[in-house]
XYZ file of C-alpha atoms in Angstrom:
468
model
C -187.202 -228.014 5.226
C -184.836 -226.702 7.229
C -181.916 -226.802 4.798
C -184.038 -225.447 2.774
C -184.873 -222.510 4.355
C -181.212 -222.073 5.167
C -180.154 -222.201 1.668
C -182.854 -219.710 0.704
C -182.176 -217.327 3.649
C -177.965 -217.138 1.545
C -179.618 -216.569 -1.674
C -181.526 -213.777 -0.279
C -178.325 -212.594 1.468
C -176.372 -213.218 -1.925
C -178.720 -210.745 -3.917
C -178.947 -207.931 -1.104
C -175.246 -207.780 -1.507
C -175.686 -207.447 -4.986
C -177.765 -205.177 -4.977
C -176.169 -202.605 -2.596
C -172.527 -203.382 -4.823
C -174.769 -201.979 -7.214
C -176.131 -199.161 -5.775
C -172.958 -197.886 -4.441
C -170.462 -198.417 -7.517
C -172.671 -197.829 -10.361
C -174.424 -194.915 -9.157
C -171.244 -192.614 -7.918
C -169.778 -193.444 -11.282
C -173.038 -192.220 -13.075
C -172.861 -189.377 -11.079
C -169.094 -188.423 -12.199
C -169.415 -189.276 -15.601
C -172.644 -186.809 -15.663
C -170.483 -183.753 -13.848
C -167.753 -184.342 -15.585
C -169.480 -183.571 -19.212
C -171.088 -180.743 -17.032
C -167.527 -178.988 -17.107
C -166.450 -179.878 -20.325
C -169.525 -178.037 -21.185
C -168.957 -174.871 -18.552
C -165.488 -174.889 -19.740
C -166.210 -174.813 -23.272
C -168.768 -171.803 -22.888
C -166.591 -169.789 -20.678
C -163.581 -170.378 -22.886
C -166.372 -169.137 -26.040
C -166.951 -165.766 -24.183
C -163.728 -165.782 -23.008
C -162.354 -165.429 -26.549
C -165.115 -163.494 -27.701
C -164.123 -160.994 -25.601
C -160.748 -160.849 -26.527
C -161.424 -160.443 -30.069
C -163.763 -157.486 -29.198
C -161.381 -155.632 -27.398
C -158.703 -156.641 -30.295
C -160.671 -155.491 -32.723
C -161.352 -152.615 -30.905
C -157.641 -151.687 -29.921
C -156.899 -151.896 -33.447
C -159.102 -149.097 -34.791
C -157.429 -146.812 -31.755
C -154.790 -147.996 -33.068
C -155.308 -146.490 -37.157
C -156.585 -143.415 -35.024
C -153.649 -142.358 -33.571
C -151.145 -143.821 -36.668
C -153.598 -140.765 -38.386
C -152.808 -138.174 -36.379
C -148.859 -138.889 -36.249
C -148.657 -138.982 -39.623
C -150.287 -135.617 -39.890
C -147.001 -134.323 -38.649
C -144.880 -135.833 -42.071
C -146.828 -133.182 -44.110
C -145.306 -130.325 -42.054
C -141.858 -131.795 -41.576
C -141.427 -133.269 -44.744
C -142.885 -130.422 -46.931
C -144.755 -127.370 -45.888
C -142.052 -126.308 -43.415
C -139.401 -125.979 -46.817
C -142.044 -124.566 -48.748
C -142.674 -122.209 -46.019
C -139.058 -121.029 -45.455
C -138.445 -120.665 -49.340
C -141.507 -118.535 -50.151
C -140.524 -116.025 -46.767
C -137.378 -115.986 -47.953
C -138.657 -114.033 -50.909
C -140.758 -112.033 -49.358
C -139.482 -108.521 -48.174
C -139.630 -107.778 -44.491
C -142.843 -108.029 -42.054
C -144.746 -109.367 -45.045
C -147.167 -112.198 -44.681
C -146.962 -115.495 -46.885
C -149.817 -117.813 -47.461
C -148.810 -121.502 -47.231
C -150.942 -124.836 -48.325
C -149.735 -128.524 -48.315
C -151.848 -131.778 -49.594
C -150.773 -134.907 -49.235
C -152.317 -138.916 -49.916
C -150.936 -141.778 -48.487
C -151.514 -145.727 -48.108
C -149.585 -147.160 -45.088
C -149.549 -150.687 -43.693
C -148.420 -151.437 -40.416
C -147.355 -154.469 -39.740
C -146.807 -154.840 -36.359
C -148.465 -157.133 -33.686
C -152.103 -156.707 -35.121
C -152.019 -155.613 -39.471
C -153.489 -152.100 -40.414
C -154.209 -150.867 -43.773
C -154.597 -146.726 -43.228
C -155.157 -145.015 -46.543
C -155.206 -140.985 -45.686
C -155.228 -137.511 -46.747
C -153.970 -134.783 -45.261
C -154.141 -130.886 -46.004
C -153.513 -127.318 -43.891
C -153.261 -124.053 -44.616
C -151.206 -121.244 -43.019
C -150.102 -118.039 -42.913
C -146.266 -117.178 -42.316
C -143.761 -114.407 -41.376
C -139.964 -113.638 -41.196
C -138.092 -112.270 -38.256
C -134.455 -111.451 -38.709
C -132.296 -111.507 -35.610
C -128.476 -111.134 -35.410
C -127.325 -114.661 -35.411
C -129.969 -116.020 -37.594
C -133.845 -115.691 -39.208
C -136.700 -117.498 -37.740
C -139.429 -118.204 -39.805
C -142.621 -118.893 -37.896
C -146.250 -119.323 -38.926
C -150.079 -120.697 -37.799
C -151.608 -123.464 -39.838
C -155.399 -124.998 -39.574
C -155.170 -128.890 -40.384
C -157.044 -131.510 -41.745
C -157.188 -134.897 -42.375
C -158.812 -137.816 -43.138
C -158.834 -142.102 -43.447
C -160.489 -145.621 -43.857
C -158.953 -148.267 -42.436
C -158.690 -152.098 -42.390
C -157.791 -154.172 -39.478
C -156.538 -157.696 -39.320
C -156.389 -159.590 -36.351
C -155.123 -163.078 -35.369
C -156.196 -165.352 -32.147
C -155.579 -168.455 -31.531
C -158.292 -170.832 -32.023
C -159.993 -168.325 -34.542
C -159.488 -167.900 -37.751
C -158.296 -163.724 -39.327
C -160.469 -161.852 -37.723
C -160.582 -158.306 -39.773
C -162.269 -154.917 -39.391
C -162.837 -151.567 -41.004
C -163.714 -148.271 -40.338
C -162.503 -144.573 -40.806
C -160.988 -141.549 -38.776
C -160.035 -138.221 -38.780
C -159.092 -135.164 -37.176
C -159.029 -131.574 -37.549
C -157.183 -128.484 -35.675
C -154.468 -125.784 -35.713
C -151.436 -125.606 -34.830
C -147.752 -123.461 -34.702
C -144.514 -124.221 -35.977
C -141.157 -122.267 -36.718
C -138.261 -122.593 -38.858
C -134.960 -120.932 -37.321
C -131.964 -120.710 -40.274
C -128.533 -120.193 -38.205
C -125.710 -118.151 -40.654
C -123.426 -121.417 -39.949
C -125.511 -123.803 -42.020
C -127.186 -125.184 -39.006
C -130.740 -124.668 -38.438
C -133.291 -126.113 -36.207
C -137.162 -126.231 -36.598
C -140.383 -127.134 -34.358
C -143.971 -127.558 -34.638
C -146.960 -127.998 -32.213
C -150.520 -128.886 -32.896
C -153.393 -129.499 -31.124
C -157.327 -130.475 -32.203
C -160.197 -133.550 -32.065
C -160.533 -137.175 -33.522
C -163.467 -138.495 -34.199
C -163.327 -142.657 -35.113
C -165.599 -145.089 -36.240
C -165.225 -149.252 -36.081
C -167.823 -151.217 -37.829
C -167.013 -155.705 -36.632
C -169.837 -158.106 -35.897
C -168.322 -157.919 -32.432
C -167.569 -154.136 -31.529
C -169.348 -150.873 -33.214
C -168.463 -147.623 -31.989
C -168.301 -143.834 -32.961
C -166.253 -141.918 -30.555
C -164.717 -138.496 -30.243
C -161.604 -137.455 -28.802
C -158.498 -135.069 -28.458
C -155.194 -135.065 -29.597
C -151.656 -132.557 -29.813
C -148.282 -133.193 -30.836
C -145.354 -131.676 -31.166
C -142.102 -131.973 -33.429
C -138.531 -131.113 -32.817
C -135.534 -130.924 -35.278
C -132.071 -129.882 -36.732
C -129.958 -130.536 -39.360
C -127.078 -129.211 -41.350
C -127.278 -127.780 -44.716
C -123.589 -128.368 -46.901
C -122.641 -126.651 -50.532
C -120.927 -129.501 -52.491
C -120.274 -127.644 -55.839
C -122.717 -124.741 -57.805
C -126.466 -126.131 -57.521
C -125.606 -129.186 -55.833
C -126.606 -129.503 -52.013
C -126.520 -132.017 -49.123
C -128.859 -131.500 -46.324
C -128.266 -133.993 -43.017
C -130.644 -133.996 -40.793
C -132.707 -135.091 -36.862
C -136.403 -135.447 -36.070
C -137.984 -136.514 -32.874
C -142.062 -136.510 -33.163
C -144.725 -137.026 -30.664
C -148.225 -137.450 -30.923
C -151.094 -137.894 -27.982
C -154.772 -139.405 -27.959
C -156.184 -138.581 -24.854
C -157.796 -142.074 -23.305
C -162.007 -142.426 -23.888
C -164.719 -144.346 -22.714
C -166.198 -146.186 -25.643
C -169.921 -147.819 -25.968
C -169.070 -151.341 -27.788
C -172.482 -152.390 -27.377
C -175.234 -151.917 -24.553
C -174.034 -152.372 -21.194
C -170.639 -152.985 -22.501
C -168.558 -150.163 -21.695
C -164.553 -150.109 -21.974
C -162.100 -147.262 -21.271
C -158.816 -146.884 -23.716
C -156.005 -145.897 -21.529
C -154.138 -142.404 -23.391
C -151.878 -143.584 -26.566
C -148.496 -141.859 -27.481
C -146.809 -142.184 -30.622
C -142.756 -141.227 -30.461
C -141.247 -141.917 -33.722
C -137.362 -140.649 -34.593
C -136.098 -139.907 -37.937
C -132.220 -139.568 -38.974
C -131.524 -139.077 -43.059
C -129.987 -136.811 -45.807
C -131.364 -135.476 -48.669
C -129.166 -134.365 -51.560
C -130.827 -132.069 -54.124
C -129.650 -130.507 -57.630
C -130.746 -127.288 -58.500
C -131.220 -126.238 -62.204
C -131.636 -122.446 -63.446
C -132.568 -121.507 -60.338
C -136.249 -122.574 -61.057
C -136.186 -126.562 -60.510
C -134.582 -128.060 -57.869
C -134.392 -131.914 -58.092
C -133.828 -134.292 -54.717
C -133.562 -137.756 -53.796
C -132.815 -139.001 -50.026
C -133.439 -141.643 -47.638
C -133.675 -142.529 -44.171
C -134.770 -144.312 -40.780
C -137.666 -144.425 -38.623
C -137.769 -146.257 -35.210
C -141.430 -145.855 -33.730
C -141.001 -146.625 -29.696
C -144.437 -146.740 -28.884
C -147.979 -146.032 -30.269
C -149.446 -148.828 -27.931
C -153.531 -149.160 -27.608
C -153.996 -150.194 -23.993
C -158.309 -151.142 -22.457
C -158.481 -150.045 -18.581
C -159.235 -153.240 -16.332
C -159.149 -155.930 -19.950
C -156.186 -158.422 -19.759
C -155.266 -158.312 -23.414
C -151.857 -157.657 -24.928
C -151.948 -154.182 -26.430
C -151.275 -153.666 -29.672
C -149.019 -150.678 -30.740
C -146.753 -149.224 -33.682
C -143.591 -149.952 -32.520
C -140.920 -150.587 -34.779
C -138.201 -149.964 -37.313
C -138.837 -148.359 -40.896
C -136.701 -147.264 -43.657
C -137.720 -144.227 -46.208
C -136.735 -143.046 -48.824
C -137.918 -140.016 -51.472
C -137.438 -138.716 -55.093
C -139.399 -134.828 -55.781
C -138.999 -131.908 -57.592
C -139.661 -128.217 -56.221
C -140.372 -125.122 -58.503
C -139.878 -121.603 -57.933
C -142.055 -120.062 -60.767
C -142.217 -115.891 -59.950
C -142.971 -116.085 -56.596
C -145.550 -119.424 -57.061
C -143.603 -122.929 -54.981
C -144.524 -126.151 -55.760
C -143.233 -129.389 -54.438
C -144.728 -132.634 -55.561
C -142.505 -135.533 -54.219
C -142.883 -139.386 -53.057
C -142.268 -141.117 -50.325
C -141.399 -145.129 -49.953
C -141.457 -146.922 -46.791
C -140.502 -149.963 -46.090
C -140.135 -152.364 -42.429
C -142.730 -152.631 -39.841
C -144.373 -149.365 -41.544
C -144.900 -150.048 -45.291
C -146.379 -148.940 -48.261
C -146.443 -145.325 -50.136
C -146.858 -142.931 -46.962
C -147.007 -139.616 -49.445
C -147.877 -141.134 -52.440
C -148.522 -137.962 -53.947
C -147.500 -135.390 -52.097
C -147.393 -131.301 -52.857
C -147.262 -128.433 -50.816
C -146.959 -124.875 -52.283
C -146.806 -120.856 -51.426
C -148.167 -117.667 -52.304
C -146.008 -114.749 -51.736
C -147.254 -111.435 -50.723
C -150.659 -112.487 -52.174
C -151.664 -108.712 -52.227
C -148.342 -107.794 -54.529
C -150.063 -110.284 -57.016
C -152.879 -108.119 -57.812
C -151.996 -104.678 -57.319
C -148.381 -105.283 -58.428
C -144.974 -104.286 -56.320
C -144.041 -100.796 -55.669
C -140.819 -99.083 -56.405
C -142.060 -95.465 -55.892
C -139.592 -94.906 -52.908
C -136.696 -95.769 -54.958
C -137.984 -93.705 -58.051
C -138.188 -90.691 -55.709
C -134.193 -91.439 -53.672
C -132.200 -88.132 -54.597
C -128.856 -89.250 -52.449
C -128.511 -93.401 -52.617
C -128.604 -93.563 -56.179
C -125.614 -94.082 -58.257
C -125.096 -95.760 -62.236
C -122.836 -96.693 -64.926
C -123.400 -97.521 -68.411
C -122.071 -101.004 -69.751
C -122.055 -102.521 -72.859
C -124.027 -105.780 -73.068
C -127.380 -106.739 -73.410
C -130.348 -106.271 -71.379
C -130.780 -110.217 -70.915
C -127.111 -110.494 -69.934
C -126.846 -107.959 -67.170
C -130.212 -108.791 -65.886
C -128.980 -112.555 -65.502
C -126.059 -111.529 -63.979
C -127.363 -109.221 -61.866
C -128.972 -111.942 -60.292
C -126.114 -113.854 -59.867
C -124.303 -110.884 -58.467
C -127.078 -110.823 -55.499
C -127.045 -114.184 -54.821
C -123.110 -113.906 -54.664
C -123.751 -111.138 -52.158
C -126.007 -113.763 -50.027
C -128.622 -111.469 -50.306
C -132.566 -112.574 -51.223
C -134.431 -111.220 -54.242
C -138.042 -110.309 -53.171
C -139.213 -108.830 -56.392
C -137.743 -108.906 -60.259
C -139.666 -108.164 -63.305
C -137.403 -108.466 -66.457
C -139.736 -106.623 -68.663
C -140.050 -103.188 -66.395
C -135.750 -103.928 -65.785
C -136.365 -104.181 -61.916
C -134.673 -106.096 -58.998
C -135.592 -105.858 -55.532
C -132.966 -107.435 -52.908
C -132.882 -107.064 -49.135
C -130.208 -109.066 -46.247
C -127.308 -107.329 -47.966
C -125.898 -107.515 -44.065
C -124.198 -110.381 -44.611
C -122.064 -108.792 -47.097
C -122.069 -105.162 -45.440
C -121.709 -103.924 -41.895
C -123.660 -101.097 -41.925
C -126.987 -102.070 -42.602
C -129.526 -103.838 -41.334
C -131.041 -107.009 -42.658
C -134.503 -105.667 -43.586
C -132.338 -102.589 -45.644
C -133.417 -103.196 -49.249
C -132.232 -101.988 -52.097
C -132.897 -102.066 -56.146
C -131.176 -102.616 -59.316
C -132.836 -100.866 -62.472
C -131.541 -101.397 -65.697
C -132.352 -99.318 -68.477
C -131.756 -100.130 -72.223
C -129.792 -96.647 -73.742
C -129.413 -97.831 -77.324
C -128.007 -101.380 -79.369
C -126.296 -103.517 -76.153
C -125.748 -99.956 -74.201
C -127.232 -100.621 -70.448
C -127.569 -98.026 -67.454
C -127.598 -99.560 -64.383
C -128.890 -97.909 -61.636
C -128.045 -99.437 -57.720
C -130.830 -97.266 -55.488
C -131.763 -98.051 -51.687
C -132.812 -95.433 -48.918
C -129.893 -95.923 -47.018
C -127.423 -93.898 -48.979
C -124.276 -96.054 -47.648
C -125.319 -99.175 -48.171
C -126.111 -98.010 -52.224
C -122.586 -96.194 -52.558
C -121.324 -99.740 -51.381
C -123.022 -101.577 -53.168
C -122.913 -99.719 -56.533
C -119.116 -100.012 -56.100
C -118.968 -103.852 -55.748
C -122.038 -104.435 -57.852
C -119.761 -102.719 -60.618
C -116.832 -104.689 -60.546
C -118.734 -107.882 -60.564
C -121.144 -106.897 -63.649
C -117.117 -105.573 -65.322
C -115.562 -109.176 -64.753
């Protein structure tokens, strides 16, 4: 019995051991395998939101981002186009009169940067202009209102995710200044400022919002303007351009609130344009030239994402025609960009003028050279009407001075800027031209302007040129 109970008494011993190996291995491992899936799981979920987030605020970013590509490209109308147009229909204009200016331009752009953006805009303004003569040069200087419009697509990457892509539209609207300043060396240098408001829309599954805010820019540039031979040109040329968005908070959802940091877009230009002109009515041009974009980058206060900006290199180039119909511009040209900006920016693009829009309706007046007693002196020549009023033209433009009304049926040509050719005047001092048909290829003309030196002057040069 005995041995037995001493054998029995081990086997009990045996199986408590057992039983507490068992409790204390298999139950800590239990334990850790349970906590451990508890991570994985933790992990996973944070790592979920974690990315959701991020592609909410990309997506997000990326329509700031078409927002304020909008608003800089509102300044390639102006630069490209309505400033020329402007210039050309002052030119023509007499002295202290007003021009009307107008400019319209449609575009498709894809940036292809960081994050992709498709931006397909319009843009349009209106203006009114005047010229200012000073001794060393003219400045040309006007006020626009400005428009413009866009939808845009957005396509993000992540990794982990597959495209993730947007859409939604922007645009802006405001005024602005800019000025035009021709030196008598061929140099010249121009500028433009603008101010107004945004207002952008994003439509995701992730990120909604409507949001308004304000912008300005300004625009700086020169260039050189070189004769090559009769009606063919070379123009060389600088541009430095700025654009602003002032930073917003934005409503993504409720109780999700986020705060875009302000965005600056500095883009440089350097190119030539050569242009042919024909008659004096067309003038054809082709050019090209590049872009570097140093910024434009979409930054989220208090979000650790990358931003996303605009920055990089581009090349451009053009092909357009310009008419000068009577005192009516038009310019309808197109623009091809290629690099980290791509795509037909100006895809149809025209700008025009109206010159002294009263003068249109109530035609021009010559009554105070019909009534000059003392600067008024003719000659009679023998050729034909046609003739000597083509090459009276030619005569003026010889002279460097600007033709601000002709009319070949009443046998009229107004001209004013003769300073550059004659000392004693100033460069508002017009004069006119009349020619008057006497019989078969017999022609009075008649040289007329209210200062009486400048017509003696003139009459005597303006003869020997129409005798050669």
């Amino acid at each position: 019995m005995k041995s037995l109970y001493k054998y029995n008494n081990k086997l009990s011993i045996l199986s408590s051991r057992k039983q507490y190996t068992k409790y204390f291995c298999y139950k800590p491992c239990l334990y850790f395998v349970l906590i451990f899936f508890i991570f994985l799981l933790v992990s996973s979920l944070s790592w979920v939101f974690a990315n959701e987030n991020i592609i909410r605020y990309g997506v997000s970013s990326s329509g700031r981002k078409a927002s304020i590509a909008l608003v800089s490209q509102g300044h390639d109308i102006i630069t490209d186009k309505v400033l020329l147009s402007m210039v050309t229909s002052v030119n023509s204009n007499s002295i202290g009169s007003l021009s009307v200016f107008s400019g319209f331009s449609y575009g498709e752009s894809k940036y292809k940067t960081d994050s992709r953006i498709n931006v397909n805009a319009t843009s349009s303004l209106i203006g009114l202009a005047k010229g200012i003569n000073f001794k060393f040069g003219r400045l040309t200087t006007g006020a626009l209102f400005e428009y413009g419009d866009s939808n845009y697509d957005t396509f993000n990457s992540f990794d982990g995710f597959a495209s993730v892509e947007g859409k939604g539209s922007a645009k802006y609207a405001g005024g602005g200044l800019l000025g035009y300043f021709d030196f008598k060396n061929n140099f010249y240098s121009e500028f433009s400022g603008r101010c107004g408001s945004t207002r952008t829309d994003l439509m995701h599954s992730s990120a909604k919002y409507d949001y308004s805010a304000l912008y300005f820019g300004v625009h700086l540039g020169c260039g050189y303007t070189y004769k090559i031979d009769d009606g063919l040109g070379l123009n060389v040329y600088g541009k430095y351009i700025f654009a602003h968005l002032n930073g917003r908070e934005v409503d993504l959802s409720e109780k999700d609130l986020i705060k875009f940091t302000d965005t600056d877009s500095q883009r440089i230009q350097i190119g030539t344009r050569l242009s042919y002109n024909v008659y004096e009515l067309f003038n054809f041009y082709g050019g090209g030239a590049y872009e570097y974009e140093f910024n434009g980058a979409v930054g989220i206060t208090d979000v650790n994402i990358n931003a996303t900006s605009l920055k990089g290199n581009s090349g451009i180039g053009e092909l357009g025609v310009t008419g000068n119909l009577d005192k009516f511009f038009i310019d309808l040209g197109l623009q091809r960009y290629t690099g980290s900006r791509e795509g037909f920016v100006g895809m149809l693009k025209i700008s025009f003028a109206f010159l002294n829009c009263l003068e249109q309706f109530i035609g021009f007046s010559i009554e105070k050279f019909e009534n000059e007693k003392i600067g008024r002196f003719n000659e009679v020549f023998a050729m034909s009407k046609k003739d000597c009023f083509n090459k009276s033209l030619n005569i003026i433009k010889n002279l460097k001075a600007r033709v601000v009304h002709k009319s070949f049926k009443r046998g009229c040509i107004v001209a004013f800027d003769f300073a550059k050719s004659f000392d004693y005047c100033l460069d508002s001092t017009e004069a006119a031209v009349f020619i008057t048909e006497m019989g078969i290829n017999d022609i009075k003309v008649e040289i007329i302007s209210n200062n009486s030196l400048l017509a003696k002057m003139l009459s005597v040069k303006f003869f020997e040129m129409l005798k050669s």
